[in-house]
Amino acid sequence: MVRTRFAPSPTGYLHIGGARTALFSWAYARKMGGEFILRIEDTDQERSTQASEQAILDGLAWLGIDWDEGPYYQMKRMDRYQAVVDQLLEEGKAYYCYASKEELEAMREAQKARGEKPRYDGRWRPEAGKVLPTPPAGSIPVIRFKTPLQGEVTFNDMIKGSITVANAELDDLVIVRGDGIPTYNFGVVVDDWDMAISHVIRGDDHVNNTPRQINILLALGAPIPTYAHVPMILGQDGERLSKRHGAVSVLQYRDEGFLPEALLNYLARLGWGHGDEEIFDLKQFVEWFDVSHASHSAARFDASKLTWLNQHYLKEADDVRLAELVRPFLAAQDINTTGGPAGVANLSALVGLVKERTSSIVELADAVHIYFRQTLPAVAELQARLSRDALPAFEKLQADLATVAWEAPAIGQLIKETAKAFNLKMGQIGMPLRLILFGTAQTPSIDQTLFLLGRAETLRRFQAAWPHALAAVV
């Protein structure tokens, strides 16, 4: 059975790169009818936090990436790691190293001075006929893996193809630190073995770790997973993706008003594609996905493309769902959407009216804000839009709005007839009317806008703003 995993470290948020890795691993398991495992690699006790772990879990949940097993925690598996280390020590495949930090630093500096690649020189590696020094009193050793001195490691990467690394290029890596905590390269090997991971899909910053991990698996007699290393994500300037490019927490995209389906669609297209298809849902992605078709080159993050996708999904989204997403943003502005002014239509109808003009939930909230809180227009804009000659028309319109059938077509017809009766253009009525009622000249169609605002609130606003308007132009 295909079994993939996502194994984040809870030392920070779930970022774009991690989310894409999770998505690809999840999609491959779903495509192949396999299982997706979540593992929390929390051995960095100084930097791991409960808040980071929760942010990762919340980010995956928001994206809709579910898992079949887990989350497993490395710190709860210490006994298992110790058992495997004991096995390697007993079989002579690992050894204690007492070299101090100062010794190792001096060793590397000497190697650099000779023009050599800095690496552990094997001074505590036991060999036939070799006499090891007496361990320094009070020193705490690490445990190193005994890397084969001869031969090479070859693996067939699903994306990069065949990769071969000579063992002579690898030194004896530390597998257990002095505090007894396993290092990444050891913990991940034991975990993948115990959890029967068949395919490891991860970022290509791990390519150099793979030969080391394969050597440990071979020493344990464990099966070798199939590896797929996905190229990294760069900013538009070609530099490694960072916060200034938008490499923020996945949850920040949620908080900025992006829809999860938009971000998922965008992540899927970062380094993978299906012909010229740009827009597709998660179900279609799983059907099409083949990790071997991932790009060999780095992907570039384009915030404008993500915004364009979000705009598309907003237009397609159900208005009731959007209303629920907008509600917290309005509540943050102390706007109560459960009641609102008398006659204000339900929030989903308002959202449906304005969503075509927005590209995020934040913009959507800003667009419907005007229906729940009246703002008096700027005097300068009133003077630019409202002429003295039009004042009688607005006084007549205000009176007629009290009796017209409250339906969008009837409201629209009334405004047209008023303009015609007073020999005015529609712009001379529509723009000032928007300013008077909403404080802005930019709203959707005026007939639909007033219909959703409601008769009572329309008249209340007219009466409240009319003295202000008169003062501005008289």
Short mmCIF file of C-alpha atoms in Angstrom, two decimals:
data_model
loop_
_atom_site.label_atom_id
_atom_site.label_comp_id
_atom_site.label_asym_id
_atom_site.label_seq_id
_atom_site.Cartn_x
_atom_site.Cartn_y
_atom_site.Cartn_z
CA MET A 1 0.00 0.00 0.00
CA VAL A 2 1.13 3.54 -0.75
CA ARG A 3 1.77 5.36 2.52
CA THR A 4 3.01 8.94 2.50
CA ARG A 5 3.63 11.33 5.36
CA PHE A 6 3.98 14.97 6.25
CA ALA A 7 6.38 15.55 9.12
CA PRO A 8 6.59 19.23 10.13
CA SER A 9 8.63 20.56 13.01
CA PRO A 10 6.54 22.65 15.45
CA THR A 11 9.10 25.44 15.58
CA GLY A 12 7.07 27.86 13.47
CA TYR A 13 3.95 28.23 11.39
CA LEU A 14 2.82 26.17 8.41
CA HIS A 15 4.24 28.16 5.49
CA ILE A 16 3.67 27.96 1.75
CA GLY A 17 6.48 25.48 1.11
CA GLY A 18 5.33 23.14 3.86
CA ALA A 19 1.71 23.38 2.77
CA ARG A 20 2.65 22.43 -0.80
CA THR A 21 4.67 19.45 0.45
CA ALA A 22 1.70 18.33 2.55
CA LEU A 23 -0.65 18.79 -0.41
CA PHE A 24 1.52 16.76 -2.80
CA SER A 25 2.01 13.96 -0.26
CA TRP A 26 -1.69 13.90 0.57
CA ALA A 27 -2.77 13.97 -3.08
CA TYR A 28 -0.45 11.13 -4.06
CA ALA A 29 -1.82 8.94 -1.27
CA ARG A 30 -5.39 9.75 -2.25
CA LYS A 31 -4.69 9.19 -5.95
CA MET A 32 -3.16 5.77 -5.26
CA GLY A 33 -5.82 4.70 -2.76
CA GLY A 34 -3.21 4.79 -0.01
CA GLU A 35 -2.86 6.40 3.39
CA PHE A 36 -1.50 9.76 4.53
CA ILE A 37 0.23 9.99 7.92
CA LEU A 38 0.87 13.12 9.99
CA ARG A 39 3.96 13.15 12.18
CA ILE A 40 5.16 15.97 14.42
CA GLU A 41 8.96 16.08 14.62
CA ASP A 42 9.27 17.81 17.97
CA THR A 43 12.78 16.82 19.05
CA ASP A 44 14.00 20.43 18.95
CA GLN A 45 12.73 21.05 22.45
CA GLU A 46 14.17 24.56 22.72
CA ARG A 47 12.25 25.87 19.69
CA SER A 48 9.18 23.60 19.59
CA THR A 49 6.00 25.20 20.94
CA GLN A 50 2.41 24.18 21.47
CA ALA A 51 1.32 27.31 19.60
CA SER A 52 3.33 26.31 16.51
CA GLU A 53 1.94 22.79 16.61
CA GLN A 54 -1.62 24.11 16.82
CA ALA A 55 -0.96 26.54 13.96
CA ILE A 56 0.19 23.61 11.79
CA LEU A 57 -2.86 21.51 12.65
CA ASP A 58 -5.21 24.46 12.12
CA GLY A 59 -3.56 25.30 8.80
CA LEU A 60 -3.97 21.76 7.49
CA ALA A 61 -7.57 21.65 8.70
CA TRP A 62 -8.37 24.99 7.02
CA LEU A 63 -6.92 23.72 3.74
CA GLY A 64 -8.92 20.50 4.01
CA ILE A 65 -5.86 18.23 4.13
CA ASP A 66 -6.90 15.35 6.37
CA TRP A 67 -4.81 12.44 7.59
CA ASP A 68 -5.45 8.75 8.16
CA GLU A 69 -3.04 8.24 11.07
CA GLY A 70 -1.46 10.50 13.64
CA PRO A 71 -0.37 12.91 14.60
CA TYR A 72 2.56 10.91 15.93
CA TYR A 73 5.08 12.70 18.16
CA GLN A 74 8.78 11.89 18.16
CA MET A 75 9.24 12.83 21.81
CA LYS A 76 6.82 10.04 22.71
CA ARG A 77 8.98 7.51 20.85
CA MET A 78 12.25 7.91 22.77
CA ASP A 79 12.25 4.30 23.96
CA ARG A 80 11.98 3.09 20.38
CA TYR A 81 14.88 5.24 19.20
CA GLN A 82 16.99 4.01 22.11
CA ALA A 83 16.27 0.39 21.20
CA VAL A 84 17.38 0.95 17.61
CA VAL A 85 20.51 2.81 18.74
CA ASP A 86 21.38 -0.05 21.09
CA GLN A 87 21.03 -2.45 18.17
CA LEU A 88 23.39 -0.40 16.00
CA LEU A 89 25.93 -0.09 18.82
CA GLU A 90 25.78 -3.81 19.53
CA GLU A 91 26.29 -4.64 15.85
CA GLY A 92 29.22 -2.25 15.56
CA LYS A 93 27.35 0.06 13.17
CA ALA A 94 27.43 3.04 15.52
CA TYR A 95 29.86 4.31 18.14
CA TYR A 96 30.38 6.87 20.88
CA CYS A 97 32.26 10.03 19.96
CA TYR A 98 33.81 12.15 22.72
CA ALA A 99 35.15 14.97 20.55
CA SER A 100 34.34 18.35 22.08
CA LYS A 101 32.87 21.28 20.19
CA GLU A 102 36.22 23.02 20.38
CA GLU A 103 37.99 20.00 18.92
CA LEU A 104 35.54 19.73 16.06
CA GLU A 105 35.79 23.43 15.27
CA ALA A 106 39.59 23.29 15.25
CA MET A 107 39.43 20.21 13.00
CA ARG A 108 37.17 21.99 10.48
CA GLU A 109 39.33 25.11 10.44
CA ALA A 110 42.43 23.04 9.76
CA GLN A 111 40.65 21.25 6.91
CA LYS A 112 39.54 24.54 5.39
CA ALA A 113 43.11 25.86 5.63
CA ARG A 114 44.28 22.82 3.64
CA GLY A 115 41.55 23.41 1.04
CA GLU A 116 39.64 20.29 2.11
CA LYS A 117 35.91 19.82 2.58
CA PRO A 118 35.09 20.25 6.31
CA ARG A 119 33.95 16.93 7.72
CA TYR A 120 34.30 14.69 10.75
CA ASP A 121 37.62 12.85 10.50
CA GLY A 122 36.57 9.66 12.28
CA ARG A 123 38.92 10.13 15.23
CA TRP A 124 36.63 8.12 17.56
CA ARG A 125 35.59 5.61 14.92
CA PRO A 126 36.57 2.10 16.03
CA GLU A 127 38.54 0.09 13.47
CA ALA A 128 40.52 -3.12 13.59
CA GLY A 129 43.97 -2.44 15.08
CA LYS A 130 43.11 1.15 15.95
CA VAL A 131 43.73 2.27 19.52
CA LEU A 132 41.21 4.84 20.68
CA PRO A 133 42.14 7.49 23.26
CA THR A 134 40.78 7.37 26.77
CA PRO A 135 37.49 9.30 26.98
CA PRO A 136 37.97 12.67 28.71
CA ALA A 137 36.77 12.68 32.30
CA GLY A 138 33.23 14.01 32.65
CA SER A 139 32.66 14.32 28.90
CA ILE A 140 29.26 13.42 27.47
CA PRO A 141 29.51 11.60 24.15
CA VAL A 142 27.30 11.74 21.10
CA ILE A 143 26.58 8.65 19.05
CA ARG A 144 27.68 8.56 15.43
CA PHE A 145 26.62 6.25 12.64
CA LYS A 146 29.43 4.25 11.06
CA THR A 147 29.08 5.21 7.41
CA PRO A 148 30.52 2.65 4.96
CA LEU A 149 33.94 3.78 3.71
CA GLN A 150 33.55 2.17 0.30
CA GLY A 151 30.83 1.98 -2.32
CA GLU A 152 28.06 4.38 -3.19
CA VAL A 153 24.39 5.06 -2.65
CA THR A 154 22.09 5.22 -5.67
CA PHE A 155 18.40 6.04 -5.56
CA ASN A 156 15.89 6.82 -8.26
CA ASP A 157 14.15 10.07 -7.40
CA MET A 158 10.64 10.27 -8.88
CA ILE A 159 11.28 13.87 -9.94
CA LYS A 160 15.03 14.23 -10.34
CA GLY A 161 15.82 10.78 -11.72
CA SER A 162 18.80 8.63 -10.73
CA ILE A 163 21.11 10.13 -8.09
CA THR A 164 24.38 8.53 -6.99
CA VAL A 165 26.58 9.64 -4.09
CA ALA A 166 29.88 8.00 -3.13
CA ASN A 167 30.12 6.98 0.52
CA ALA A 168 33.56 8.60 0.57
CA GLU A 169 31.71 11.94 0.34
CA LEU A 170 29.79 11.22 3.54
CA ASP A 171 31.18 11.39 7.05
CA ASP A 172 29.97 9.69 10.20
CA LEU A 173 26.92 11.71 11.12
CA VAL A 174 25.67 12.18 14.67
CA ILE A 175 22.51 10.14 15.23
CA VAL A 176 22.01 10.82 18.95
CA ARG A 177 23.04 14.04 20.68
CA GLY A 178 24.63 14.24 24.10
CA ASP A 179 21.23 14.80 25.72
CA GLY A 180 19.97 11.50 24.32
CA ILE A 181 17.68 13.11 21.74
CA PRO A 182 17.94 11.61 18.24
CA THR A 183 18.97 13.88 15.38
CA TYR A 184 16.70 14.51 12.40
CA ASN A 185 18.43 12.04 10.08
CA PHE A 186 18.10 9.20 12.59
CA GLY A 187 14.61 9.91 13.92
CA VAL A 188 13.14 10.23 10.45
CA VAL A 189 14.63 6.89 9.39
CA VAL A 190 13.21 4.99 12.35
CA ASP A 191 9.84 6.70 11.94
CA ASP A 192 9.58 5.98 8.21
CA TRP A 193 10.54 2.36 8.86
CA ASP A 194 8.10 1.82 11.74
CA MET A 195 5.27 3.60 9.93
CA ALA A 196 5.82 1.66 6.71
CA ILE A 197 6.21 4.82 4.64
CA SER A 198 6.43 3.76 1.00
CA HIS A 199 6.92 7.18 -0.61
CA VAL A 200 8.73 10.17 0.87
CA ILE A 201 7.70 13.39 -0.87
CA ARG A 202 9.55 16.41 0.46
CA GLY A 203 11.46 19.56 -0.49
CA ASP A 204 14.69 19.21 -2.43
CA ASP A 205 16.63 20.78 0.43
CA HIS A 206 16.58 17.20 1.78
CA VAL A 207 18.31 15.62 -1.23
CA ASN A 208 21.67 15.63 0.55
CA ASN A 209 20.13 13.89 3.57
CA THR A 210 18.76 11.01 1.52
CA PRO A 211 22.01 9.01 0.97
CA ARG A 212 22.73 9.23 4.70
CA GLN A 213 19.25 8.02 5.56
CA ILE A 214 19.46 5.18 3.04
CA ASN A 215 22.73 3.99 4.60
CA ILE A 216 21.06 3.84 8.02
CA LEU A 217 18.08 1.96 6.58
CA LEU A 218 20.44 -0.52 4.93
CA ALA A 219 22.30 -1.01 8.22
CA LEU A 220 18.98 -1.79 9.90
CA GLY A 221 17.84 -4.12 7.16
CA ALA A 222 14.81 -1.87 6.62
CA PRO A 223 13.04 -1.33 3.28
CA ILE A 224 14.00 1.79 1.28
CA PRO A 225 11.12 4.15 0.47
CA THR A 226 10.74 5.76 -2.93
CA TYR A 227 11.83 9.38 -2.78
CA ALA A 228 10.50 12.45 -4.59
CA HIS A 229 12.19 15.78 -3.94
CA VAL A 230 10.10 18.75 -4.96
CA PRO A 231 12.04 21.86 -6.11
CA MET A 232 11.93 24.86 -3.81
CA ILE A 233 9.74 27.93 -4.20
CA LEU A 234 11.35 31.24 -5.09
CA GLY A 235 10.10 34.80 -5.02
CA GLN A 236 9.48 36.73 -8.23
CA ASP A 237 13.01 38.11 -7.96
CA GLY A 238 14.50 34.62 -8.07
CA GLU A 239 15.57 34.68 -4.43
CA ARG A 240 14.54 32.04 -1.91
CA LEU A 241 10.99 32.67 -0.75
CA SER A 242 10.84 34.77 2.41
CA LYS A 243 8.30 36.85 4.34
CA ARG A 244 8.81 39.81 2.04
CA HIS A 245 7.64 37.64 -0.89
CA GLY A 246 4.55 36.43 0.95
CA ALA A 247 6.00 33.36 2.64
CA VAL A 248 3.81 33.84 5.64
CA SER A 249 1.70 31.46 7.67
CA VAL A 250 -1.05 29.69 5.78
CA LEU A 251 -3.41 30.99 8.45
CA GLN A 252 -2.39 34.54 7.64
CA TYR A 253 -3.83 34.03 4.16
CA ARG A 254 -7.06 32.97 5.86
CA ASP A 255 -6.95 36.08 8.03
CA GLU A 256 -6.32 38.26 4.97
CA GLY A 257 -9.47 36.94 3.35
CA PHE A 258 -8.29 34.22 1.00
CA LEU A 259 -10.41 31.13 0.41
CA PRO A 260 -8.77 27.75 1.05
CA GLU A 261 -9.73 26.45 -2.40
CA ALA A 262 -7.91 29.39 -4.00
CA LEU A 263 -4.73 28.76 -2.03
CA LEU A 264 -4.91 25.00 -2.72
CA ASN A 265 -5.39 25.60 -6.43
CA TYR A 266 -2.41 27.95 -6.42
CA LEU A 267 -0.20 25.58 -4.42
CA ALA A 268 -1.03 22.76 -6.82
CA ARG A 269 0.22 24.87 -9.73
CA LEU A 270 3.49 25.75 -7.97
CA GLY A 271 5.85 23.35 -9.68
CA TRP A 272 3.20 21.06 -11.17
CA GLY A 273 0.70 21.38 -13.97
CA HIS A 274 -1.81 19.56 -16.12
CA GLY A 275 -1.48 21.03 -19.57
CA ASP A 276 -2.76 24.58 -19.65
CA GLU A 277 -5.34 24.05 -16.91
CA GLU A 278 -5.24 26.90 -14.42
CA ILE A 279 -8.42 26.47 -12.39
CA PHE A 280 -9.45 23.15 -10.85
CA ASP A 281 -10.80 21.89 -7.56
CA LEU A 282 -9.21 19.45 -5.13
CA LYS A 283 -11.07 16.44 -6.51
CA GLN A 284 -9.84 17.18 -10.02
CA PHE A 285 -6.32 17.75 -8.76
CA VAL A 286 -6.20 14.33 -7.10
CA GLU A 287 -7.48 12.72 -10.29
CA TRP A 288 -4.80 14.39 -12.40
CA PHE A 289 -1.91 14.37 -9.93
CA ASP A 290 1.28 12.50 -10.71
CA VAL A 291 4.27 13.47 -8.59
CA SER A 292 6.67 12.39 -11.32
CA HIS A 293 5.28 15.22 -13.45
CA ALA A 294 6.41 17.87 -10.98
CA SER A 295 8.75 20.44 -12.41
CA HIS A 296 12.51 19.89 -12.16
CA SER A 297 13.10 23.60 -11.66
CA ALA A 298 12.15 25.94 -8.83
CA ALA A 299 8.67 27.48 -8.85
CA ARG A 300 8.14 31.22 -8.49
CA PHE A 301 5.58 32.60 -6.08
CA ASP A 302 3.33 35.21 -7.68
CA ALA A 303 1.05 36.98 -5.20
CA SER A 304 -0.95 38.60 -8.01
CA LYS A 305 -1.78 35.19 -9.49
CA LEU A 306 -3.00 33.99 -6.10
CA THR A 307 -5.18 37.10 -5.78
CA TRP A 308 -6.61 36.48 -9.26
CA LEU A 309 -7.52 32.92 -8.30
CA ASN A 310 -9.11 34.12 -5.08
CA GLN A 311 -11.20 36.61 -7.01
CA HIS A 312 -12.42 33.78 -9.26
CA TYR A 313 -13.37 31.56 -6.33
CA LEU A 314 -15.14 34.42 -4.56
CA LYS A 315 -17.37 34.94 -7.58
CA GLU A 316 -18.16 31.21 -7.67
CA ALA A 317 -18.68 30.78 -3.92
CA ASP A 318 -22.07 30.33 -2.27
CA ASP A 319 -23.36 33.62 -0.88
CA VAL A 320 -24.48 32.12 2.42
CA ARG A 321 -21.00 30.70 3.00
CA LEU A 322 -19.39 34.03 2.11
CA ALA A 323 -21.69 35.86 4.49
CA GLU A 324 -20.50 33.67 7.35
CA LEU A 325 -16.89 34.34 6.39
CA VAL A 326 -17.52 38.09 6.20
CA ARG A 327 -19.32 38.28 9.54
CA PRO A 328 -16.20 38.10 11.79
CA PHE A 329 -14.48 40.85 9.79
CA LEU A 330 -17.50 43.11 10.31
CA ALA A 331 -17.71 42.15 13.98
CA ALA A 332 -14.10 43.31 14.35
CA GLN A 333 -15.39 46.76 13.32
CA ASP A 334 -18.16 46.53 15.94
CA ILE A 335 -20.79 46.01 13.26
CA ASN A 336 -23.67 43.78 14.32
CA THR A 337 -24.88 41.82 11.31
CA THR A 338 -27.50 39.78 13.11
CA GLY A 339 -29.89 42.72 13.36
CA GLY A 340 -28.66 45.84 11.70
CA PRO A 341 -30.76 48.86 10.73
CA ALA A 342 -34.44 48.25 10.17
CA GLY A 343 -35.08 46.94 6.69
CA VAL A 344 -31.50 45.87 5.89
CA ALA A 345 -31.64 42.65 3.89
CA ASN A 346 -29.75 39.58 4.99
CA LEU A 347 -26.00 39.61 4.69
CA SER A 348 -25.82 36.87 2.07
CA ALA A 349 -27.85 38.99 -0.36
CA LEU A 350 -25.56 41.96 0.21
CA VAL A 351 -22.51 39.78 -0.33
CA GLY A 352 -23.98 38.44 -3.56
CA LEU A 353 -24.46 41.99 -4.80
CA VAL A 354 -20.91 43.22 -4.20
CA LYS A 355 -18.68 40.14 -4.54
CA GLU A 356 -18.02 40.66 -8.26
CA ARG A 357 -15.95 43.72 -7.40
CA THR A 358 -13.79 42.16 -4.68
CA SER A 359 -10.76 39.88 -4.51
CA SER A 360 -10.75 38.91 -0.82
CA ILE A 361 -13.06 38.46 2.16
CA VAL A 362 -11.51 41.61 3.64
CA GLU A 363 -12.52 43.62 0.57
CA LEU A 364 -15.93 41.97 0.69
CA ALA A 365 -16.37 43.12 4.28
CA ASP A 366 -15.31 46.63 3.32
CA ALA A 367 -17.80 46.61 0.46
CA VAL A 368 -20.81 45.68 2.63
CA HIS A 369 -19.69 47.91 5.49
CA ILE A 370 -21.61 50.84 4.01
CA TYR A 371 -24.93 49.01 4.40
CA PHE A 372 -24.55 48.77 8.17
CA ARG A 373 -23.03 52.12 9.08
CA GLN A 374 -23.79 55.48 7.50
CA THR A 375 -20.92 57.82 6.71
CA LEU A 376 -21.52 61.41 5.73
CA PRO A 377 -19.90 62.31 2.41
CA ALA A 378 -16.93 64.63 2.11
CA VAL A 379 -17.96 68.23 1.42
CA ALA A 380 -15.54 68.55 -1.50
CA GLU A 381 -16.98 65.48 -3.20
CA LEU A 382 -20.55 66.68 -2.67
CA GLN A 383 -19.64 70.00 -4.23
CA ALA A 384 -18.13 68.19 -7.20
CA ARG A 385 -21.09 65.82 -7.71
CA LEU A 386 -24.21 67.65 -6.51
CA SER A 387 -25.36 70.82 -8.32
CA ARG A 388 -27.77 73.40 -6.97
CA ASP A 389 -29.99 72.85 -9.99
CA ALA A 390 -30.48 69.21 -8.92
CA LEU A 391 -31.67 69.99 -5.37
CA PRO A 392 -35.41 70.10 -6.26
CA ALA A 393 -35.08 66.72 -7.98
CA PHE A 394 -33.63 65.17 -4.81
CA GLU A 395 -36.36 66.65 -2.64
CA LYS A 396 -38.98 65.16 -4.97
CA LEU A 397 -37.12 61.83 -5.08
CA GLN A 398 -36.97 61.70 -1.30
CA ALA A 399 -40.73 62.09 -1.09
CA ASP A 400 -41.42 59.53 -3.84
CA LEU A 401 -39.16 56.90 -2.24
CA ALA A 402 -41.62 56.80 0.64
CA THR A 403 -44.40 55.47 -1.59
CA VAL A 404 -42.83 53.64 -4.54
CA ALA A 405 -43.21 49.86 -4.67
CA TRP A 406 -40.05 48.63 -2.93
CA GLU A 407 -38.68 46.49 -5.74
CA ALA A 408 -35.45 47.09 -7.63
CA PRO A 409 -37.12 47.65 -11.06
CA ALA A 410 -39.60 50.14 -9.60
CA ILE A 411 -36.85 52.00 -7.73
CA GLY A 412 -34.73 52.15 -10.87
CA GLN A 413 -37.66 53.44 -12.92
CA LEU A 414 -38.39 56.14 -10.33
CA ILE A 415 -34.82 57.42 -10.47
CA LYS A 416 -34.91 57.52 -14.29
CA GLU A 417 -38.24 59.36 -14.32
CA THR A 418 -37.00 61.87 -11.76
CA ALA A 419 -33.91 62.61 -13.84
CA LYS A 420 -36.02 63.04 -16.96
CA ALA A 421 -38.59 65.26 -15.22
CA PHE A 422 -35.89 67.67 -14.08
CA ASN A 423 -33.88 67.48 -17.30
CA LEU A 424 -30.90 65.81 -15.59
CA LYS A 425 -28.59 63.04 -16.70
CA MET A 426 -28.58 59.79 -14.71
CA GLY A 427 -25.10 60.58 -13.42
CA GLN A 428 -26.38 63.80 -11.92
CA ILE A 429 -28.83 61.80 -9.83
CA GLY A 430 -27.13 58.43 -9.26
CA MET A 431 -23.71 59.60 -8.08
CA PRO A 432 -24.95 62.25 -5.62
CA LEU A 433 -27.60 59.82 -4.33
CA ARG A 434 -24.91 57.28 -3.55
CA LEU A 435 -22.89 59.94 -1.75
CA ILE A 436 -25.86 61.07 0.33
CA LEU A 437 -26.87 57.57 1.40
CA PHE A 438 -23.53 55.78 1.60
CA GLY A 439 -20.81 58.39 1.74
CA THR A 440 -19.23 57.02 -1.45
CA ALA A 441 -19.96 57.37 -5.15
CA GLN A 442 -18.92 53.75 -5.78
CA THR A 443 -21.63 51.15 -5.22
CA PRO A 444 -23.26 48.43 -7.33
CA SER A 445 -26.40 49.29 -9.32
CA ILE A 446 -28.32 51.93 -7.43
CA ASP A 447 -31.70 50.22 -7.73
CA GLN A 448 -30.42 46.91 -6.25
CA THR A 449 -28.41 48.81 -3.66
CA LEU A 450 -31.43 50.73 -2.37
CA PHE A 451 -33.66 47.67 -2.53
CA LEU A 452 -31.30 45.75 -0.24
CA LEU A 453 -30.81 48.73 2.06
CA GLY A 454 -34.57 48.82 2.62
CA ARG A 455 -37.11 51.64 2.49
CA ALA A 456 -36.94 52.62 6.16
CA GLU A 457 -33.16 52.81 6.28
CA THR A 458 -33.00 54.60 2.91
CA LEU A 459 -35.38 57.33 4.13
CA ARG A 460 -33.64 57.58 7.51
CA ARG A 461 -30.26 58.08 5.83
CA PHE A 462 -31.69 60.58 3.36
CA GLN A 463 -33.12 62.68 6.18
CA ALA A 464 -29.90 62.42 8.21
CA ALA A 465 -27.57 63.41 5.35
CA TRP A 466 -29.72 65.94 3.47
CA PRO A 467 -28.96 68.95 5.72
CA HIS A 468 -25.25 68.16 5.33
CA ALA A 469 -25.66 68.00 1.56
CA LEU A 470 -27.57 71.28 1.41
CA ALA A 471 -24.93 73.02 3.52
CA ALA A 472 -22.22 71.86 1.16
CA VAL A 473 -23.74 73.26 -2.04
CA VAL A 474 -25.96 76.18 -0.99
#
